[in-house]
Short mmCIF file of N, CA and C in Angstrom, two decimals:
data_model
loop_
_atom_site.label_atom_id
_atom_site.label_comp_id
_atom_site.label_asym_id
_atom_site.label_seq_id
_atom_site.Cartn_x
_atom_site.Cartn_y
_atom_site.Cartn_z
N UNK A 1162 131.61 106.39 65.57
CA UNK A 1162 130.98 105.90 66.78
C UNK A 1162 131.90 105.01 67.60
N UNK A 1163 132.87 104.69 66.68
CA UNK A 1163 134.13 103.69 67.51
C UNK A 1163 134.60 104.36 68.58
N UNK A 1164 135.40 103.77 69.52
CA UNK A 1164 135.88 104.44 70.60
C UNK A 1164 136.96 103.95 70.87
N UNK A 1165 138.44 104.62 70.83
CA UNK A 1165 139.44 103.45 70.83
C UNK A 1165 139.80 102.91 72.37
N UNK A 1166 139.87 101.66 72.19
CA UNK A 1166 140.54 101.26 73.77
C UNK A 1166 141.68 100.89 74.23
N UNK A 1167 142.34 100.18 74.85
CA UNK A 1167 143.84 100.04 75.17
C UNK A 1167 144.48 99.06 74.20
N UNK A 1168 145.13 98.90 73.84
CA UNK A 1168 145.63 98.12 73.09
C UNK A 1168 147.66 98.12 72.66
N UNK A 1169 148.21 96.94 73.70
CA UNK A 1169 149.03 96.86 73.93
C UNK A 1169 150.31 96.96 73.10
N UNK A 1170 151.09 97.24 73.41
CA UNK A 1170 152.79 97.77 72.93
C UNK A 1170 153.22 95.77 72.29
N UNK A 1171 153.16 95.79 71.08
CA UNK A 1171 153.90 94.44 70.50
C UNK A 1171 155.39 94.64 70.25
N UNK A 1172 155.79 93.17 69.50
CA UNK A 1172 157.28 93.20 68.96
C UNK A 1172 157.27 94.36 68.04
N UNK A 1173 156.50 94.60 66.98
CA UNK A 1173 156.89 95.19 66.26
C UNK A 1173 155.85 96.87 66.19
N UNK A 1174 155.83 96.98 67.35
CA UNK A 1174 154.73 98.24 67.21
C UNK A 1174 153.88 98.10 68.33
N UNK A 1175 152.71 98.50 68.25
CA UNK A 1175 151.22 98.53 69.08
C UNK A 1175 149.89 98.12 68.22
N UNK A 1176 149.04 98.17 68.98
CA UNK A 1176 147.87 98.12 67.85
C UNK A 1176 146.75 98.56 68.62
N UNK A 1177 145.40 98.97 68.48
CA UNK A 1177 144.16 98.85 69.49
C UNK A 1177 143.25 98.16 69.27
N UNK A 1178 142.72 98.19 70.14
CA UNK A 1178 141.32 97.17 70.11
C UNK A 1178 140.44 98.81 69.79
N UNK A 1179 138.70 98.12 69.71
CA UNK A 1179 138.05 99.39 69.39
C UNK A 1179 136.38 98.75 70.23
N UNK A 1180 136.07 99.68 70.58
CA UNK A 1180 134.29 99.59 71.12
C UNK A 1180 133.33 100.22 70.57
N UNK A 1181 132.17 99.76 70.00
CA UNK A 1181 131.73 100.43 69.78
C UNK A 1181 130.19 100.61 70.94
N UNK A 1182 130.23 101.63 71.44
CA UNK A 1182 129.15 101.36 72.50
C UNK A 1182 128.01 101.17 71.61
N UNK A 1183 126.46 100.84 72.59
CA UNK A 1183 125.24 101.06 72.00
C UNK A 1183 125.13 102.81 71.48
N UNK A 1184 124.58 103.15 70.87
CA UNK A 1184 123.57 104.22 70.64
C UNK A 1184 122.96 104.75 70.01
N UNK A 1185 122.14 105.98 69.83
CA UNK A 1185 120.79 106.16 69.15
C UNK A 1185 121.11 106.64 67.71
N UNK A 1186 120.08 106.17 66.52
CA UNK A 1186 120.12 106.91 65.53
C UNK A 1186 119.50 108.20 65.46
N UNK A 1187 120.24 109.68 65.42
CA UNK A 1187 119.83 110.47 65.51
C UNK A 1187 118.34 111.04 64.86
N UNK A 1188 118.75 109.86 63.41
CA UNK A 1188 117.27 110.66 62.62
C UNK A 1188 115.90 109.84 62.94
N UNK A 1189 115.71 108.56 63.54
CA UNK A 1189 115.15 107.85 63.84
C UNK A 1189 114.73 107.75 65.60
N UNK A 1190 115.76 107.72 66.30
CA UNK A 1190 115.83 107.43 67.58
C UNK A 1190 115.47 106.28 68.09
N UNK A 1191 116.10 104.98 67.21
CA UNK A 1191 116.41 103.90 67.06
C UNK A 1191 117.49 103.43 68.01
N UNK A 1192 117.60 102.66 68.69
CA UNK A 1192 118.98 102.39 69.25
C UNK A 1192 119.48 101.07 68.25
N UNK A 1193 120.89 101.61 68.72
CA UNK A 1193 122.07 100.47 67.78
C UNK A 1193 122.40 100.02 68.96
N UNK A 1194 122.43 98.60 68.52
CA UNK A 1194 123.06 97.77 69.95
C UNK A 1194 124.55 97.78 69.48
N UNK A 1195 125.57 97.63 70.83
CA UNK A 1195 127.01 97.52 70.68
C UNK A 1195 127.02 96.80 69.50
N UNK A 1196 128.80 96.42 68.85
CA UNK A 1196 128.81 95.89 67.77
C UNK A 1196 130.70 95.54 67.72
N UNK A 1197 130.59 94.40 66.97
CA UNK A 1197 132.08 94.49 66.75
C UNK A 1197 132.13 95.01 65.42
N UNK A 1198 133.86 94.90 65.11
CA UNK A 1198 134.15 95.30 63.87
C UNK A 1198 133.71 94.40 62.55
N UNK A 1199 133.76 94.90 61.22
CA UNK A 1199 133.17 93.77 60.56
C UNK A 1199 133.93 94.01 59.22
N UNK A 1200 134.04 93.38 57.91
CA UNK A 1200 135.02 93.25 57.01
C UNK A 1200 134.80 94.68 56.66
N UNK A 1201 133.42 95.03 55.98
CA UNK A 1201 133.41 96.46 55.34
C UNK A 1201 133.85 97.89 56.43
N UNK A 1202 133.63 97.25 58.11
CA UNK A 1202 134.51 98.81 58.83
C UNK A 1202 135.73 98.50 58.29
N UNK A 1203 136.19 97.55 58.37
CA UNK A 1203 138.16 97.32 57.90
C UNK A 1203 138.60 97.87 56.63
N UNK A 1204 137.32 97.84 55.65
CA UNK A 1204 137.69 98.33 54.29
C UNK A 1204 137.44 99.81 54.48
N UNK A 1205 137.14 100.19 55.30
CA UNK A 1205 136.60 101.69 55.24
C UNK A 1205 137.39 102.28 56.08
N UNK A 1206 137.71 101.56 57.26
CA UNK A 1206 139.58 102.08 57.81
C UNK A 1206 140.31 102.28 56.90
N UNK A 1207 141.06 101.36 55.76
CA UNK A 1207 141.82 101.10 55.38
C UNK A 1207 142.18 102.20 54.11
N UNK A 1208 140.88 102.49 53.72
CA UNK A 1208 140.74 103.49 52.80
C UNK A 1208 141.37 105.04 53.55
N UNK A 1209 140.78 105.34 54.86
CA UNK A 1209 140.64 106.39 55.12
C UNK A 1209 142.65 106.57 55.90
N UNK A 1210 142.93 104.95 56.61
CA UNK A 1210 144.20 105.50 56.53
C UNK A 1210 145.09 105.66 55.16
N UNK A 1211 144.95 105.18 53.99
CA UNK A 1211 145.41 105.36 53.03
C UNK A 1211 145.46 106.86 52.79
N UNK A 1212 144.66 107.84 52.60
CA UNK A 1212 144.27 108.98 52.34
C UNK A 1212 144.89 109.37 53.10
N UNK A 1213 145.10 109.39 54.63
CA UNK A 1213 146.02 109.99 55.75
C UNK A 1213 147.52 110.12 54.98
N UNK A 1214 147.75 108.51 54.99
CA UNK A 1214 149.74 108.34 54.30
C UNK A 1214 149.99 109.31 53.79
N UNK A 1215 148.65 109.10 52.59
CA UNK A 1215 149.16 109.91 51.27
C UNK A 1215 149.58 111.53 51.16
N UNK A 1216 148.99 111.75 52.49
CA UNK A 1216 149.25 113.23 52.23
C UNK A 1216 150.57 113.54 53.10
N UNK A 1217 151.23 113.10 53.81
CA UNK A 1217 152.64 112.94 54.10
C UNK A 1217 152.80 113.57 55.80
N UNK A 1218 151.99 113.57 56.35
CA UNK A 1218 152.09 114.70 57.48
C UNK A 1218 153.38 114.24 58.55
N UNK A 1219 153.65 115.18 58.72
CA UNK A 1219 154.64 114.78 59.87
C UNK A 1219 154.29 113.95 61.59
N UNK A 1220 155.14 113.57 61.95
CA UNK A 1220 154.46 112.82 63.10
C UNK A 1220 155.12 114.14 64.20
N UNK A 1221 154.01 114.87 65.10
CA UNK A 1221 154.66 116.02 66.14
C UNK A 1221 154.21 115.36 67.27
N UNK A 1222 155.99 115.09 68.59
CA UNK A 1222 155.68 114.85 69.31
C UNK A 1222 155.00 116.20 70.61
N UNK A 1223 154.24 116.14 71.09
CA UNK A 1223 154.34 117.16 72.21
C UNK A 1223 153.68 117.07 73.88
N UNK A 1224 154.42 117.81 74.33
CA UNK A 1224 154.58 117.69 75.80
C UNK A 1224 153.28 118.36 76.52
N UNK A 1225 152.43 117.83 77.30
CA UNK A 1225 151.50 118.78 77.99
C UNK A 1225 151.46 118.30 79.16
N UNK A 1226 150.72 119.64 80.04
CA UNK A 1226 150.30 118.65 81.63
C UNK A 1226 149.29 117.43 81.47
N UNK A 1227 149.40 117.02 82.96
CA UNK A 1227 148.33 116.08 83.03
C UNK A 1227 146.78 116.60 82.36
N UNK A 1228 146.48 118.13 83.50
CA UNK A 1228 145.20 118.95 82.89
C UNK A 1228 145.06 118.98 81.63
N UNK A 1229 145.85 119.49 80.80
CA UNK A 1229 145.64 119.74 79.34
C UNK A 1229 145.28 118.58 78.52
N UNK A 1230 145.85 117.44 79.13
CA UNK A 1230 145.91 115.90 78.74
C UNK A 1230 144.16 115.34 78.79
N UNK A 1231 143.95 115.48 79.85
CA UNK A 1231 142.74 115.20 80.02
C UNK A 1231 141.45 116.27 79.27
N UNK A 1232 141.80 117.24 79.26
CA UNK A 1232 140.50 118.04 78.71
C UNK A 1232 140.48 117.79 77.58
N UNK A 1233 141.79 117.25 76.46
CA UNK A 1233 141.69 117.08 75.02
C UNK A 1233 141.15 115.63 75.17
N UNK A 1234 141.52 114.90 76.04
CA UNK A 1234 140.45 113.28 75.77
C UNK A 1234 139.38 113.98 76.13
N UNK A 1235 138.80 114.48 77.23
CA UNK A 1235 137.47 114.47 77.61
C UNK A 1235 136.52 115.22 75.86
N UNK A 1236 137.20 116.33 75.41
CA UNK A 1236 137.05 116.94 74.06
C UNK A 1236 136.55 115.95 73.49
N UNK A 1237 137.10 114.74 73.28
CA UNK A 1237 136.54 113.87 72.25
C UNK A 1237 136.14 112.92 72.67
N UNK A 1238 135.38 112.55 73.83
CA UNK A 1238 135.13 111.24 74.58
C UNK A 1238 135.13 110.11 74.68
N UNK A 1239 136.87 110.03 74.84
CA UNK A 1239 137.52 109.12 74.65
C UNK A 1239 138.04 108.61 76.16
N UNK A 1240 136.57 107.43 76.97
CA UNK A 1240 136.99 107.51 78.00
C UNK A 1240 138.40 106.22 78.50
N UNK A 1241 138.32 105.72 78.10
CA UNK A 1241 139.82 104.38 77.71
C UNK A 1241 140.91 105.09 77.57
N UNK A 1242 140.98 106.50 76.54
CA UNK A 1242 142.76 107.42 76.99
C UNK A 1242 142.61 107.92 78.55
N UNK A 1243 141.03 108.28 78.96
CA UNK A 1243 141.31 108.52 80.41
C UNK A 1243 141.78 107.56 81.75
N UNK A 1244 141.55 106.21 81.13
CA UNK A 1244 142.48 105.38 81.98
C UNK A 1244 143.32 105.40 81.77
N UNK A 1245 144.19 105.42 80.83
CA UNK A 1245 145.47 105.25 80.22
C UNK A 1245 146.26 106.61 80.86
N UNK A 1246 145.48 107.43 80.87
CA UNK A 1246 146.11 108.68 81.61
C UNK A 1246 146.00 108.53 83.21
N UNK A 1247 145.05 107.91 83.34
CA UNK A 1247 145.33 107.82 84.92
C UNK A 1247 146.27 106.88 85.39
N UNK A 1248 146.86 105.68 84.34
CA UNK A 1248 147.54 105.10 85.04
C UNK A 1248 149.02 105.65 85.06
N UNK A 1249 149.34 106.24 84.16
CA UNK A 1249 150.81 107.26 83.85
C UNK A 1249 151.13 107.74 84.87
N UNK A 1250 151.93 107.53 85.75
CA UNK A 1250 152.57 108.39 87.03
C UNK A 1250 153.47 109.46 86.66
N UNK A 1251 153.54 109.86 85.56
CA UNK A 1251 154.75 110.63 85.55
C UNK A 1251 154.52 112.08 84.44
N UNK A 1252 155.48 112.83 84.72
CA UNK A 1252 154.81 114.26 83.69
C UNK A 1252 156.04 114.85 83.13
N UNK A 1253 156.00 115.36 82.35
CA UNK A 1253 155.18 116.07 81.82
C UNK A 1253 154.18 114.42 80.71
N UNK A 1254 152.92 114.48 80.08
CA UNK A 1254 152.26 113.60 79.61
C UNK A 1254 152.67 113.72 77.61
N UNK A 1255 152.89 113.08 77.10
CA UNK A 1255 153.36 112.79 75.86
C UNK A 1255 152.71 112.38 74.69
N UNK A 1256 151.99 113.34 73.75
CA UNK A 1256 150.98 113.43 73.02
C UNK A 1256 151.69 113.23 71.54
N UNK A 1257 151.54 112.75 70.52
CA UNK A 1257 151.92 112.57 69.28
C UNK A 1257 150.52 112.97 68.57
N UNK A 1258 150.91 113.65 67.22
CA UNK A 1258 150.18 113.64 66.67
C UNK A 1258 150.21 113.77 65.13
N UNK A 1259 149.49 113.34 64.32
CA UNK A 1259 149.94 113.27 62.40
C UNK A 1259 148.95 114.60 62.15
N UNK A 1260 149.48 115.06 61.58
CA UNK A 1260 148.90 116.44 61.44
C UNK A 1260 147.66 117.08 61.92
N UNK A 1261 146.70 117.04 61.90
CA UNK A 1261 145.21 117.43 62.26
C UNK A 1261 144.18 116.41 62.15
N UNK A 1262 144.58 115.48 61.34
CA UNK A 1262 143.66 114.19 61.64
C UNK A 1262 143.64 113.34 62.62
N UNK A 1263 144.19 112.90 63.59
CA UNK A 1263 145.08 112.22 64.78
C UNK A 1263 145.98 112.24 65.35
N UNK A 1264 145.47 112.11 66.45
CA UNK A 1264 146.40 112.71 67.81
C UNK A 1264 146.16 111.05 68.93
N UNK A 1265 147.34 111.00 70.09
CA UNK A 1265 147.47 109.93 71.12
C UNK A 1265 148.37 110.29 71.70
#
């Protein structure tokens, strides 16, 4: 339900911030109010990037248009890469990705 948002270029890397909007429990139709992060999401990141490492994937950089750029955020509605893409003046647009689990 997270949604990643901008999160700036540091000394030693980058990092993101994350949102989680409001919304409904499907089996209930309950609403969840927004939320920050909390110790057990961190333990449950932490697990799931572990499992990523472990399996060794390569990091592939690749080149697309702007169009192509945008229909793979819109794909996963991720509207924060669509600012991030709108502010990019320049092309071809520059996608990385670790094997099939994540892409940016």
């Amino acid at each position: 339900e997270a949604q990643v948002t901008i999160g700036p270029w540091i000394d030693n890397g980058f990092y993101y911030d994350f949102y989680f909007p409001e919304t409904t429990d499907p089996s209930t139709g309950e609403t969840i109010p927004s939320r920050k992060l909390s110790e057990a999401d961190l333990k449950l990141i932490k697990k799931e990037m572990d499992k990523i490492i472990s399996k060794d994937y390569p990091i592939v950089r690749k080149e697309v248009t702007r169009d192509e750029a945008r229909e793979m955020i819109q794909a996963i509605g991720e509207p924060f890469k669509l600012e991030i893409l709108d502010s990019i003046k320049t092309e071809p647009i520059t996608i990385y990705s670790i094997g099939e689990e994540w892409w940016d």
